Amino acid sequence: MTATAAPPDSAEIAAIILKNMPLEGPLLPILHDMQANFGCVPDAARPQIADALNITEAELHGVISFYHDFRREPAGKHVLKICRAEACQAMGANDLSDKVLELLGLDWHGTSSDGRVTVEPVYCLGLCACGPAAMVNGKVRGRVSADALVQEVSA
Amino acid sequence: MKVWVPRDAAAKALGADAVADAFKAAGAEVVRNGSRGMIWLEPLVEVERDGVRVGYGNATVEDVAAILEGSAETLGPVEEIPFFAKQNRLTFQRCGVIDPLSLEDYEAHGGLAGLRRAIDMEAADIVAEVTESGLRGRGGAGFPTGIKWETVRKADAPQKYIVCNADEGDSGTFADRMIMEGDPFCLIEGMVIAGLGVGATKGYIYLRSEYPDAIEVMNAAIEIARQNNVLGRVLQSSHEFDLEVRVGAGAYVCGEETSLLNSLEGKRGIVRAKPPLPALEGFLGRPTVVNNVISLATVPVIFEKGAAHYASFGLGRSKGTMPIQIAGNVKYGGLFETAFGMPLGELVNDIAGGTITGRPVKAVQVGGPLGAYFAPEKFDTPFAYEPFDGAGGLIGHAGVVLFDDSADMLGMARFAMEFCAVESCGKCTPCRIGAVRGVETIDRIGRGDASAIPLLVDLCETMKDGSLCALGGFTPYPVMSALEQFPEEFTGVREAAE
């Protein structure tokens, strides 16, 4: 989940594609592996993926852009996802996210200028009985406060 | 000393990992079990004393020494806590009890008994057993599981699939997550039995990326199941079945079965028109069973205890039990598995204890972001498929979200439309455009333009009747239920929350 902005290497890209090709429906696993490896789905990988799967780059773009998870650029060092769904709203999630965004000086999907943190909305983490909930770098957090979240992404 | 500290994501979110580490450091033998479902007590630590597991609620690292010594304040025997004692646990019989990744523990608590019975049965009899149990799709649609299986069983194809829908995106629901983290072999066993019943040799669990802990447990469990011939050559028989976890990518609409299948194939998660049914032309165009996690995880207990036993619970055509998830602004929030038929008000007030803020319950939303709001006037509705349908709602995946009297119902109606606009797959116009217009229309109403109300009603009718799937088709439920039960919040200029 934490972004590592290693420059995309064509041999590495090829290895990720090759590893997943035996799967039925390999595209999403390929995209997930790209993101785990490079912190995003690098534009440089697109021709190779499209070629391997015998689809056009336009089709590939259609898939990548459909899903909220896939990024074109690596996220900040910390990724903070705050739940905006109803159960968390019932526990004050709207005020919470307003406060976090204000403290960080960011809007949804924004990354701080020093690359320290990216804030994203998420619609349900399945922590609906201990809201408001959030996820910090892939780790779940329940009954969160704005100050604690901001503190956790400060380092 | 043996200590249980849940590895369930809700327990972890409340600090369970640090507590488990502290117990290990103090020399205790730590089992990372699933959650008992009493989320307000998490991390709920259990210690065996005189053969009985006693509980310590909201345990912290500071409590560890006192718990080991026996001087900490205890909740007493965990299974005697009223919230737990009042349940009929069938699907969740082992969740929280066993070590989720111990196949030995699983078998010692009734696991694999169903599969051992099914493996000697004819495929048609396996499907008939499920039909007789009355099991219906627990993902929300409530379609009879046995009938779906029978369609796939009768389809003639060289390859069939079992696809488990673990894209549990509805707010207020976490039953799928809990069973995958707390009793993963139960889901695996259910999928293997489904494979035997319909003649499928390959299964996929489409699991949402928002659940990293469930992904980890499921993958580990599948590996253990392979090593022990639960998967592969099933119980050393001539039957083959293998299973793979596929991770979703953050699209809510992929919880819709045809959109899920497209996603699994590596396409945009666009909804497909039906027919053809996935049962005949599903994954890669082949006959496919698509079932929710809870539907499949309920199959083992049906075979362990018999269809008649399962069908003896429930109300009318809603047979068996439902793991109801009580969430939001709630005093005793968590998972409560009970036979269908309990009145909504009993769940909200007696079981869940009302709101945590102590203020009156204004409304509950049942069935996720596409479910209707129920004001206390409707709390006598029995929790079951048909009665909820009759009351203008749906039980969906059985999430119940409580709101206190500070809830802004026009704001919640707006959010329903906004969510639909964000998550629409874009295939059909009523959903793609309707949701955007819905937000605009509710904003007009919020500014005091009452003439926009009939427009909103008309738009909801169009979305309901004209959308291809439940996303556009059911978004009108929360909107219209809020409008009908709280009309005063839709008239006059809003002052707050603007």
XYZ file of C-alpha atoms in Angstrom:
653
model
C 0.000 0.000 0.000
C 2.857 2.359 0.731
C 4.075 3.815 -2.518
C 7.549 3.024 -3.661
C 8.284 5.127 -6.692
C 10.785 2.791 -8.341
C 11.151 3.661 -12.026
C 9.259 1.164 -14.160
C 11.638 -1.310 -15.655
C 10.555 -3.060 -18.831
C 11.884 -6.451 -17.726
C 10.075 -6.136 -14.417
C 6.855 -5.231 -16.221
C 7.270 -8.235 -18.489
C 7.838 -10.528 -15.510
C 4.648 -9.339 -13.801
C 2.647 -9.916 -16.975
C 4.174 -13.331 -17.562
C 3.515 -14.476 -14.001
C -0.203 -13.722 -14.329
C -0.814 -14.905 -17.883
C -1.810 -18.474 -16.933
C -4.759 -17.093 -14.922
C -8.269 -16.956 -16.330
C -8.926 -13.227 -16.603
C -5.406 -12.025 -15.795
C -5.855 -8.267 -16.205
C -6.901 -7.225 -12.700
C -4.181 -9.348 -11.053
C -1.643 -7.760 -13.432
C -2.816 -4.245 -12.551
C -2.749 -5.010 -8.811
C 0.775 -6.388 -9.076
C 1.916 -3.357 -11.086
C 0.561 -1.080 -8.395
C 2.099 -3.127 -5.583
C 5.438 -2.944 -7.374
C 5.529 0.598 -8.738
C 3.008 2.370 -6.500
C 0.818 2.942 -9.549
C 0.036 1.450 -12.938
C 2.752 3.234 -14.898
C 1.823 4.591 -18.305
C 5.003 2.984 -19.600
C 3.533 -0.461 -18.831
C 0.430 0.031 -20.938
C 1.739 -0.976 -24.382
C 3.218 -4.184 -22.974
C 0.021 -5.136 -21.112
C -2.198 -4.383 -24.094
C 0.079 -6.360 -26.365
C 0.198 -9.399 -24.063
C -3.590 -9.525 -23.689
C -4.302 -8.689 -27.308
C -6.479 -5.713 -26.429
C -6.173 -2.097 -27.538
C -4.628 0.525 -25.293
C -7.999 2.272 -25.356
C -9.661 -0.830 -23.902
C -6.935 -1.056 -21.302
C -7.409 2.593 -20.382
C -11.123 1.888 -20.046
C -10.431 -0.811 -17.484
C -7.785 1.094 -15.503
C -9.914 4.214 -15.285
C -13.052 2.293 -14.280
C -11.676 1.191 -10.918
C -11.102 3.587 -8.022
C -8.044 1.663 -6.810
C -5.717 2.100 -9.760
C -3.456 5.141 -9.849
C -1.528 6.756 -12.678
C 0.921 8.393 -10.280
C 2.177 6.974 -6.994
C 0.331 8.170 -3.894
C 1.969 9.996 -1.006
C 4.124 8.237 1.571
C 1.046 7.679 3.738
C -2.346 6.804 2.311
C -5.255 7.780 4.517
C -8.678 6.463 3.591
C -11.641 7.783 5.515
C -14.989 6.008 5.372
C -17.813 8.182 4.090
C -20.591 5.577 4.133
C -23.839 5.794 6.096
C -22.904 3.861 9.245
C -19.858 6.053 9.773
C -21.898 9.156 8.949
C -24.204 8.156 11.797
C -21.111 8.469 14.020
C -20.014 11.843 12.723
C -17.838 10.878 9.752
C -18.719 14.046 7.863
C -17.418 16.330 10.611
C -14.416 14.062 11.031
C -13.393 14.188 7.376
C -14.027 17.951 7.177
C -11.655 18.399 10.087
C -8.966 16.055 8.746
C -9.038 17.691 5.327
C -8.822 21.114 6.945
C -5.917 20.131 9.200
C -4.032 18.652 6.264
C -5.032 21.457 3.909
C -6.187 18.948 1.309
C -9.281 18.017 -0.637
C -10.423 14.436 -1.375
C -7.884 12.565 -3.538
C -5.307 15.268 -2.782
C -1.653 14.680 -1.957
C 0.302 17.098 0.202
C 2.924 19.102 -1.687
C 5.743 17.403 0.242
C 4.383 14.021 -0.864
C 3.784 12.994 2.739
C 0.105 12.025 2.601
C -2.740 11.262 0.200
C -6.329 11.401 1.467
C -9.054 9.359 -0.184
C -12.690 8.578 0.515
C -13.665 4.953 0.939
C -17.198 3.604 0.966
C -17.239 1.066 3.756
C -14.419 -0.854 5.414
C -16.796 -3.264 7.150
C -16.095 -1.569 10.482
C -19.636 -0.283 10.732
C -20.170 -1.091 14.418
C -17.016 0.768 15.505
C -17.203 3.894 13.393
C -16.084 6.350 12.354
C -13.552 4.147 10.605
C -10.442 4.741 8.540
C -7.520 2.929 7.005
C -3.944 4.143 7.335
C -1.459 2.496 4.970
C -3.635 -0.596 4.734
C -4.183 -0.888 8.512
C -7.709 -0.597 9.859
C -8.661 1.953 12.519
C -11.941 2.174 14.436
C -13.571 4.932 16.528
C -11.060 7.377 15.140
C -10.596 11.059 15.891
C -9.306 13.654 13.452
C -6.329 14.479 15.643
C -5.220 10.854 15.981
C -5.423 10.312 12.216
C -3.486 13.463 11.407
C -0.912 12.527 14.045
C -0.459 9.080 12.482
C 0.318 10.477 9.032
C 2.590 13.244 10.328
C 5.835 11.314 10.448
C -2.193 -20.113 29.853
C -4.325 -20.051 26.702
C -5.694 -16.682 25.677
C -7.935 -15.806 22.723
C -7.434 -12.387 21.117
C -9.467 -11.865 17.924
C -7.764 -11.215 14.613
C -11.000 -9.865 13.178
C -10.501 -6.482 11.463
C -12.875 -4.750 13.887
C -10.832 -6.034 16.841
C -7.610 -5.013 15.118
C -9.063 -1.584 14.376
C -9.546 -1.217 18.122
C -6.057 -2.330 19.112
C -6.154 -6.149 19.261
C -2.718 -6.659 17.689
C -0.918 -4.766 20.440
C -2.895 -6.669 23.079
C -2.003 -10.012 21.473
C 1.669 -9.042 21.369
C 1.580 -8.098 25.042
C 0.086 -11.492 25.966
C 2.790 -13.268 23.962
C 5.477 -11.200 25.658
C 4.007 -12.224 29.019
C 4.397 -15.875 28.055
C 0.768 -16.731 27.314
C -0.279 -19.050 24.499
C -2.254 -16.776 22.186
C -4.924 -17.954 19.731
C -6.040 -15.363 17.207
C -9.694 -16.308 16.849
C -12.419 -14.587 14.858
C -14.821 -12.184 16.492
C -17.803 -13.318 18.564
C -19.624 -10.430 16.922
C -19.935 -8.268 20.032
C -18.072 -5.405 18.440
C -18.720 -2.927 21.249
C -16.589 -5.165 23.503
C -13.657 -5.489 21.116
C -10.915 -6.281 21.675
C -12.731 -9.045 23.557
C -10.083 -11.223 25.187
C -11.033 -14.694 26.407
C -9.275 -16.897 28.945
C -10.217 -20.462 29.801
C -10.979 -20.923 33.496
C -12.287 -24.278 34.782
C -13.156 -25.308 31.250
C -15.197 -22.198 30.542
C -14.110 -19.279 28.390
C -14.544 -16.046 30.291
C -14.315 -12.654 28.637
C -12.592 -9.353 29.218
C -14.070 -6.510 27.187
C -12.244 -3.557 25.629
C -8.933 -5.054 26.699
C -5.858 -2.872 26.498
C -2.147 -3.594 26.840
C -2.336 -2.245 30.401
C -4.930 -4.905 31.313
C -2.774 -7.867 30.292
C -1.088 -8.557 33.645
C -4.337 -8.330 35.590
C -6.145 -10.612 33.115
C -3.434 -13.263 33.448
C -3.460 -12.980 37.228
C -7.235 -13.247 37.303
C -7.686 -9.944 39.104
C -9.188 -8.004 36.160
C -12.897 -7.379 36.032
C -14.503 -10.060 33.871
C -17.664 -10.237 31.796
C -18.086 -13.831 32.963
C -18.611 -16.717 30.552
C -18.663 -15.222 27.058
C -21.466 -17.456 25.838
C -23.717 -16.272 28.662
C -23.546 -12.611 27.667
C -27.208 -11.912 26.728
C -26.406 -10.591 23.229
C -24.662 -13.882 22.477
C -26.954 -16.204 24.418
C -30.081 -14.988 22.593
C -28.790 -15.995 19.150
C -29.372 -19.084 16.993
C -25.896 -19.538 15.613
C -25.874 -21.871 12.623
C -23.777 -20.183 9.929
C -21.623 -18.515 12.583
C -21.482 -21.503 14.943
C -17.673 -21.567 14.958
C -16.883 -17.909 14.352
C -14.994 -16.571 17.357
C -14.787 -20.029 18.886
C -12.030 -21.657 16.861
C -8.628 -20.745 15.510
C -9.647 -19.771 11.937
C -6.531 -21.330 10.411
C -6.595 -24.630 12.298
C -8.244 -27.315 10.192
C -8.066 -29.589 13.233
C -10.019 -27.086 15.317
C -12.487 -26.713 12.442
C -13.139 -30.453 12.265
C -13.407 -30.747 16.038
C -16.299 -28.263 15.904
C -18.375 -29.950 13.199
C -16.394 -28.792 10.187
C -16.186 -31.095 7.131
C -19.067 -33.239 8.440
C -21.284 -31.713 5.752
C -18.745 -32.322 2.995
C -18.189 -35.925 4.103
C -21.921 -36.468 3.788
C -22.215 -34.661 0.458
C -19.351 -36.499 -1.185
C -21.290 -39.765 -1.135
C -24.432 -38.178 -2.538
C -25.570 -37.893 -6.153
C -25.255 -34.370 -7.578
C -29.029 -34.067 -7.973
C -29.538 -35.023 -4.316
C -27.030 -32.409 -3.175
C -28.952 -29.720 -5.024
C -32.266 -31.084 -3.727
C -30.976 -30.852 -0.155
C -30.199 -27.153 -0.636
C -33.604 -26.566 -2.222
C -35.337 -28.297 0.696
C -33.459 -26.198 3.231
C -35.204 -23.128 1.815
C -31.880 -21.256 1.626
C -32.194 -18.013 -0.321
C -29.501 -15.685 -1.609
C -28.103 -13.835 1.373
C -26.508 -11.119 -0.737
C -29.805 -9.306 -0.930
C -31.840 -10.632 -3.824
C -33.211 -13.585 -1.865
C -33.347 -15.901 -4.878
C -33.667 -19.589 -3.912
C -30.139 -21.000 -3.932
C -31.206 -24.529 -4.840
C -33.011 -23.371 -7.987
C -29.937 -21.456 -9.134
C -27.779 -24.539 -8.523
C -30.228 -26.760 -10.406
C -30.003 -24.518 -13.487
C -26.226 -24.814 -13.465
C -26.312 -28.540 -12.742
C -28.536 -29.181 -15.765
C -26.478 -26.973 -18.088
C -24.250 -28.961 -20.377
C -20.732 -27.534 -20.573
C -17.147 -28.759 -20.399
C -16.347 -26.292 -17.618
C -18.547 -24.754 -14.919
C -17.641 -22.363 -12.133
C -18.558 -21.467 -8.567
C -18.054 -17.759 -7.989
C -18.342 -16.395 -4.486
C -19.445 -12.792 -4.302
C -17.336 -11.364 -1.466
C -17.648 -7.794 -2.685
C -19.469 -6.744 0.466
C -19.742 -3.039 -0.243
C -22.958 -2.167 1.585
C -22.471 0.180 4.479
C -23.581 -1.407 7.718
C -22.674 -4.931 6.650
C -19.686 -6.987 7.729
C -20.952 -10.570 8.005
C -18.973 -11.702 4.954
C -15.817 -10.155 6.325
C -16.351 -11.715 9.747
C -16.887 -15.247 8.482
C -13.939 -15.041 6.082
C -11.696 -13.827 8.904
C -13.197 -16.031 11.593
C -14.140 -19.302 9.875
C -12.677 -19.371 6.341
C -12.844 -23.168 5.985
C -16.622 -22.915 6.290
C -16.763 -20.854 3.075
C -14.316 -23.200 1.364
C -16.372 -26.233 2.389
C -19.560 -24.592 1.114
C -17.954 -23.865 -2.242
C -16.638 -27.423 -2.567
C -20.132 -28.802 -1.888
C -21.538 -26.381 -4.490
C -18.941 -27.679 -6.946
C -19.965 -31.286 -6.275
C -23.624 -30.372 -6.683
C -23.400 -28.619 -10.027
C -20.354 -30.323 -11.506
C -17.933 -27.408 -11.258
C -14.245 -27.968 -10.626
C -13.084 -24.416 -10.213
C -14.112 -21.620 -7.886
C -13.270 -17.971 -7.410
C -13.778 -15.733 -4.420
C -14.107 -12.149 -5.641
C -13.001 -10.321 -2.521
C -12.998 -6.530 -2.197
C -9.692 -4.750 -1.824
C -11.029 -2.834 1.190
C -10.701 -6.070 3.201
C -6.938 -6.772 3.384
C -7.289 -8.837 6.559
C -9.922 -11.116 5.013
C -7.763 -11.534 1.888
C -4.844 -12.648 4.052
C -6.872 -15.196 6.037
C -8.675 -16.607 2.981
C -5.449 -17.081 1.048
C -3.816 -18.829 3.999
C -6.872 -21.054 4.509
C -6.969 -22.055 0.834
C -3.321 -23.100 1.015
C -3.995 -25.222 4.109
C -7.081 -26.730 2.446
C -4.984 -27.695 -0.575
C -2.355 -29.363 1.566
C -5.016 -31.387 3.363
C -7.053 -32.506 0.356
C -10.081 -30.414 1.103
C -9.238 -28.715 -2.177
C -7.611 -30.512 -5.091
C -8.653 -34.152 -4.957
C -11.508 -33.592 -2.543
C -11.058 -35.876 0.491
C -9.052 -38.293 -1.696
C -12.109 -38.973 -3.852
C -12.383 -38.799 -7.634
C -13.828 -35.277 -7.351
C -11.630 -32.287 -8.146
C -12.136 -28.749 -6.931
C -9.769 -25.829 -6.636
C -10.214 -22.273 -5.511
C -8.623 -18.865 -6.001
C -9.070 -15.466 -4.386
C -9.406 -12.542 -6.791
C -9.134 -9.060 -5.389
C -11.565 -6.349 -6.482
C -10.456 -2.803 -7.184
C -12.773 -0.473 -5.324
C -15.871 -0.458 -7.532
C -19.091 -0.830 -5.522
C -21.089 -1.909 -8.572
C -18.962 -5.078 -8.835
C -21.108 -6.486 -6.041
C -23.755 -6.875 -8.758
C -23.240 -10.373 -10.120
C -22.893 -9.644 -13.847
C -20.631 -6.674 -13.241
C -18.567 -8.897 -10.941
C -18.198 -11.476 -13.699
C -16.978 -8.830 -16.147
C -14.492 -7.622 -13.569
C -13.293 -11.169 -12.949
C -12.724 -11.516 -16.677
C -10.547 -8.393 -16.574
C -13.041 -5.990 -18.068
C -14.698 -2.810 -16.870
C -17.233 -3.746 -14.214
C -20.192 -2.969 -16.443
C -23.538 -4.609 -15.744
C -24.695 -7.182 -18.301
C -28.271 -7.419 -19.502
C -30.071 -10.563 -18.372
C -30.852 -12.957 -20.015
C -28.617 -14.803 -20.522
C -28.501 -15.742 -16.855
C -25.041 -16.211 -15.334
C -26.221 -19.706 -14.428
C -26.083 -20.494 -18.156
C -23.593 -17.958 -19.519
C -21.517 -16.646 -16.650
C -17.761 -16.444 -16.187
C -16.120 -16.667 -19.627
C -19.543 -17.513 -21.026
C -19.795 -20.759 -19.077
C -22.427 -21.920 -16.566
C -21.631 -20.250 -13.251
C -23.086 -20.261 -9.764
C -22.706 -16.779 -8.303
C -23.551 -16.836 -4.610
C -22.921 -14.519 -1.700
C -20.427 -15.496 1.014
C -23.119 -16.133 3.621
C -25.200 -18.288 1.235
C -22.190 -20.511 0.566
C -20.979 -20.506 4.178
C -24.430 -21.712 5.263
C -24.254 -24.789 3.023
C -21.996 -26.839 5.368
C -24.379 -26.594 8.322
C -27.302 -27.584 6.074
C -25.453 -30.788 5.180
C -24.142 -31.317 8.705
C -27.528 -31.040 10.404
C -29.888 -31.718 7.504
C -32.136 -29.532 5.373
C -35.119 -30.085 7.667
C -33.226 -28.775 10.683
C -32.260 -25.606 8.851
C -35.755 -25.115 7.437
C -37.279 -25.464 10.916
C -36.044 -21.945 11.712
C -37.562 -18.817 10.246
C -40.814 -17.257 9.180
C -42.927 -18.198 6.148
C -40.811 -18.337 3.021
C -37.844 -16.825 4.857
C -36.368 -20.026 6.192
C -33.367 -20.479 8.426
C -31.342 -17.821 10.149
C -29.872 -14.493 9.163
C -26.710 -12.936 10.539
C -28.002 -9.425 11.168
C -25.396 -6.719 11.461
C -26.288 -3.832 13.731
C -24.195 -0.748 13.202
C -23.935 3.006 13.059
C -24.896 5.015 16.130
C -25.540 1.976 18.307
C -24.935 1.002 21.915
C -24.403 -2.733 21.443
C -23.301 -3.016 17.840
C -22.271 -6.233 16.159
C -23.446 -9.381 14.478
C -26.587 -11.089 15.745
C -27.579 -14.335 14.036
C -31.188 -15.212 14.584
C -34.089 -16.974 12.929
C -36.015 -14.790 10.495
C -39.023 -13.081 12.007
C -37.774 -10.972 14.903
C -39.477 -7.557 14.840
C -37.168 -4.750 13.776
C -37.882 -2.796 16.951
C -36.784 -5.666 19.170
C -33.477 -5.772 17.332
C -32.966 -2.032 17.532
C -34.117 -1.383 21.087
C -33.775 -4.628 23.061
C -30.827 -6.341 21.380
C -28.836 -3.318 20.285
C -29.869 -1.059 23.170
C -30.638 1.949 20.987
C -28.065 4.630 20.233
C -24.649 5.066 21.829
C -25.289 8.788 22.111
C -28.305 7.978 24.271
C -30.567 10.099 22.080
C -33.782 8.726 20.538
C -33.523 6.606 17.403
C -34.770 8.700 14.513
C -34.520 6.068 11.786
C -32.667 2.925 10.818
C -31.478 2.128 7.331
C -31.845 -1.554 6.518
C -30.023 -3.237 3.654
C -27.140 -0.922 2.867
C -26.988 2.249 0.776
C -29.819 0.962 -1.425
C -32.058 0.108 1.529
C -34.985 2.103 2.885
C -35.036 4.164 6.066
C -37.453 2.888 8.683
C -38.825 5.327 11.236
C -39.896 3.887 14.643
C -43.526 3.759 13.377
C -42.496 0.772 11.243
C -40.518 -1.050 13.949
C -43.131 -3.814 14.209
C -42.020 -5.143 10.790
C -40.724 -8.718 11.206
C -37.176 -9.158 9.915
C -37.749 -11.357 6.844
C -37.837 -10.992 3.064
C -41.564 -10.635 2.337
C -42.567 -8.429 5.303
C -39.828 -5.930 4.455
C -40.863 -5.921 0.822
C -44.410 -5.233 1.959
C -43.221 -2.327 4.124
C -41.525 -0.606 1.189
C -38.025 -1.791 1.961
C -35.671 -4.705 1.624
C -33.477 -6.644 4.024
C -30.606 -6.737 1.545
C -27.529 -8.175 3.214
C -29.147 -7.557 6.613
C -27.261 -4.506 7.741
C -29.178 -2.296 10.164
C -27.719 1.186 10.632
C -29.049 3.314 13.494
C -29.299 7.104 13.387
C -30.174 9.335 16.318
C -32.421 12.386 16.156
C -29.599 14.603 14.909
C -29.635 12.830 11.524
C -30.323 15.071 8.540
C -32.666 13.027 6.365
C -32.562 15.335 3.354
C -28.779 15.080 3.579
C -28.994 11.282 3.712
C -31.290 11.258 0.655
C -28.803 13.486 -1.156
C -25.963 11.173 -0.159
C -27.820 8.167 -1.622
C -28.020 9.923 -4.999
C -24.423 11.169 -4.744
C -23.191 7.643 -3.984
C -25.129 6.270 -6.959
C -23.578 8.927 -9.198
C -20.054 8.078 -7.989
C -20.516 4.323 -8.304
C -22.745 4.010 -11.391
C -21.140 1.794 -14.016
C -22.578 4.087 -16.680
C -24.301 1.488 -18.799
C -27.895 2.587 -18.379
C -29.195 6.158 -18.539
C -31.633 6.204 -15.597
C -28.782 5.403 -13.218
C -25.931 7.314 -14.872
C -27.843 10.553 -15.517
C -30.646 10.081 -13.013
C -28.328 10.010 -10.020
C -26.667 13.284 -11.055
C -30.046 14.946 -11.621
C -31.168 13.501 -8.295
C -28.419 15.333 -6.428
C -29.292 18.578 -8.238
C -33.000 18.161 -7.571
C -32.487 17.482 -3.871
C -30.263 20.558 -3.700
C -33.118 22.596 -5.200
C -35.470 21.207 -2.560
C -32.891 22.041 0.099
C -32.875 25.641 -1.086
C -36.609 25.798 -0.454
C -37.964 25.014 -3.916
C -40.877 22.736 -3.033
C -41.902 22.521 -6.685
C -38.942 20.192 -7.218
C -40.440 17.511 -4.944
C -42.805 16.038 -7.602
C -39.841 16.065 -9.966
C -37.801 14.004 -7.497
C -40.654 11.529 -7.096
C -40.951 11.207 -10.866
C -37.192 10.739 -11.224
C -37.235 8.004 -8.585
C -40.004 6.196 -10.467
C -37.955 6.342 -13.656
C -34.805 5.066 -11.960
C -36.713 2.282 -10.227
C -38.413 1.032 -13.375
C -35.785 1.828 -15.966
C -32.438 0.829 -14.467
C -30.647 -2.321 -15.463
C -29.542 -3.381 -11.964
C -30.195 -2.701 -8.304
C -27.821 0.266 -8.053
C -30.009 2.614 -10.070
C -33.134 0.589 -9.374
C -32.911 0.645 -5.574
C -31.329 4.060 -4.913
C -34.907 5.407 -4.841
C -35.565 3.315 -1.678
C -33.510 5.458 0.722
C -34.546 8.646 -1.086
C -38.285 7.983 -1.177
C -38.422 6.468 2.316
C -36.733 9.584 3.712
C -39.110 11.839 1.783
C -42.235 9.920 2.778
C -41.452 9.536 6.473
C -39.756 12.879 7.092
C -41.561 15.239 4.670
C -41.022 18.202 7.007
C -37.285 18.021 6.289
C -37.942 18.443 2.582
C -39.909 21.655 2.893
C -38.584 25.038 3.824
C -35.065 26.330 3.452
C -32.422 24.300 5.226
C -30.344 26.240 7.636
C -28.084 23.624 9.127
C -25.511 21.630 7.212
C -25.402 23.997 4.235
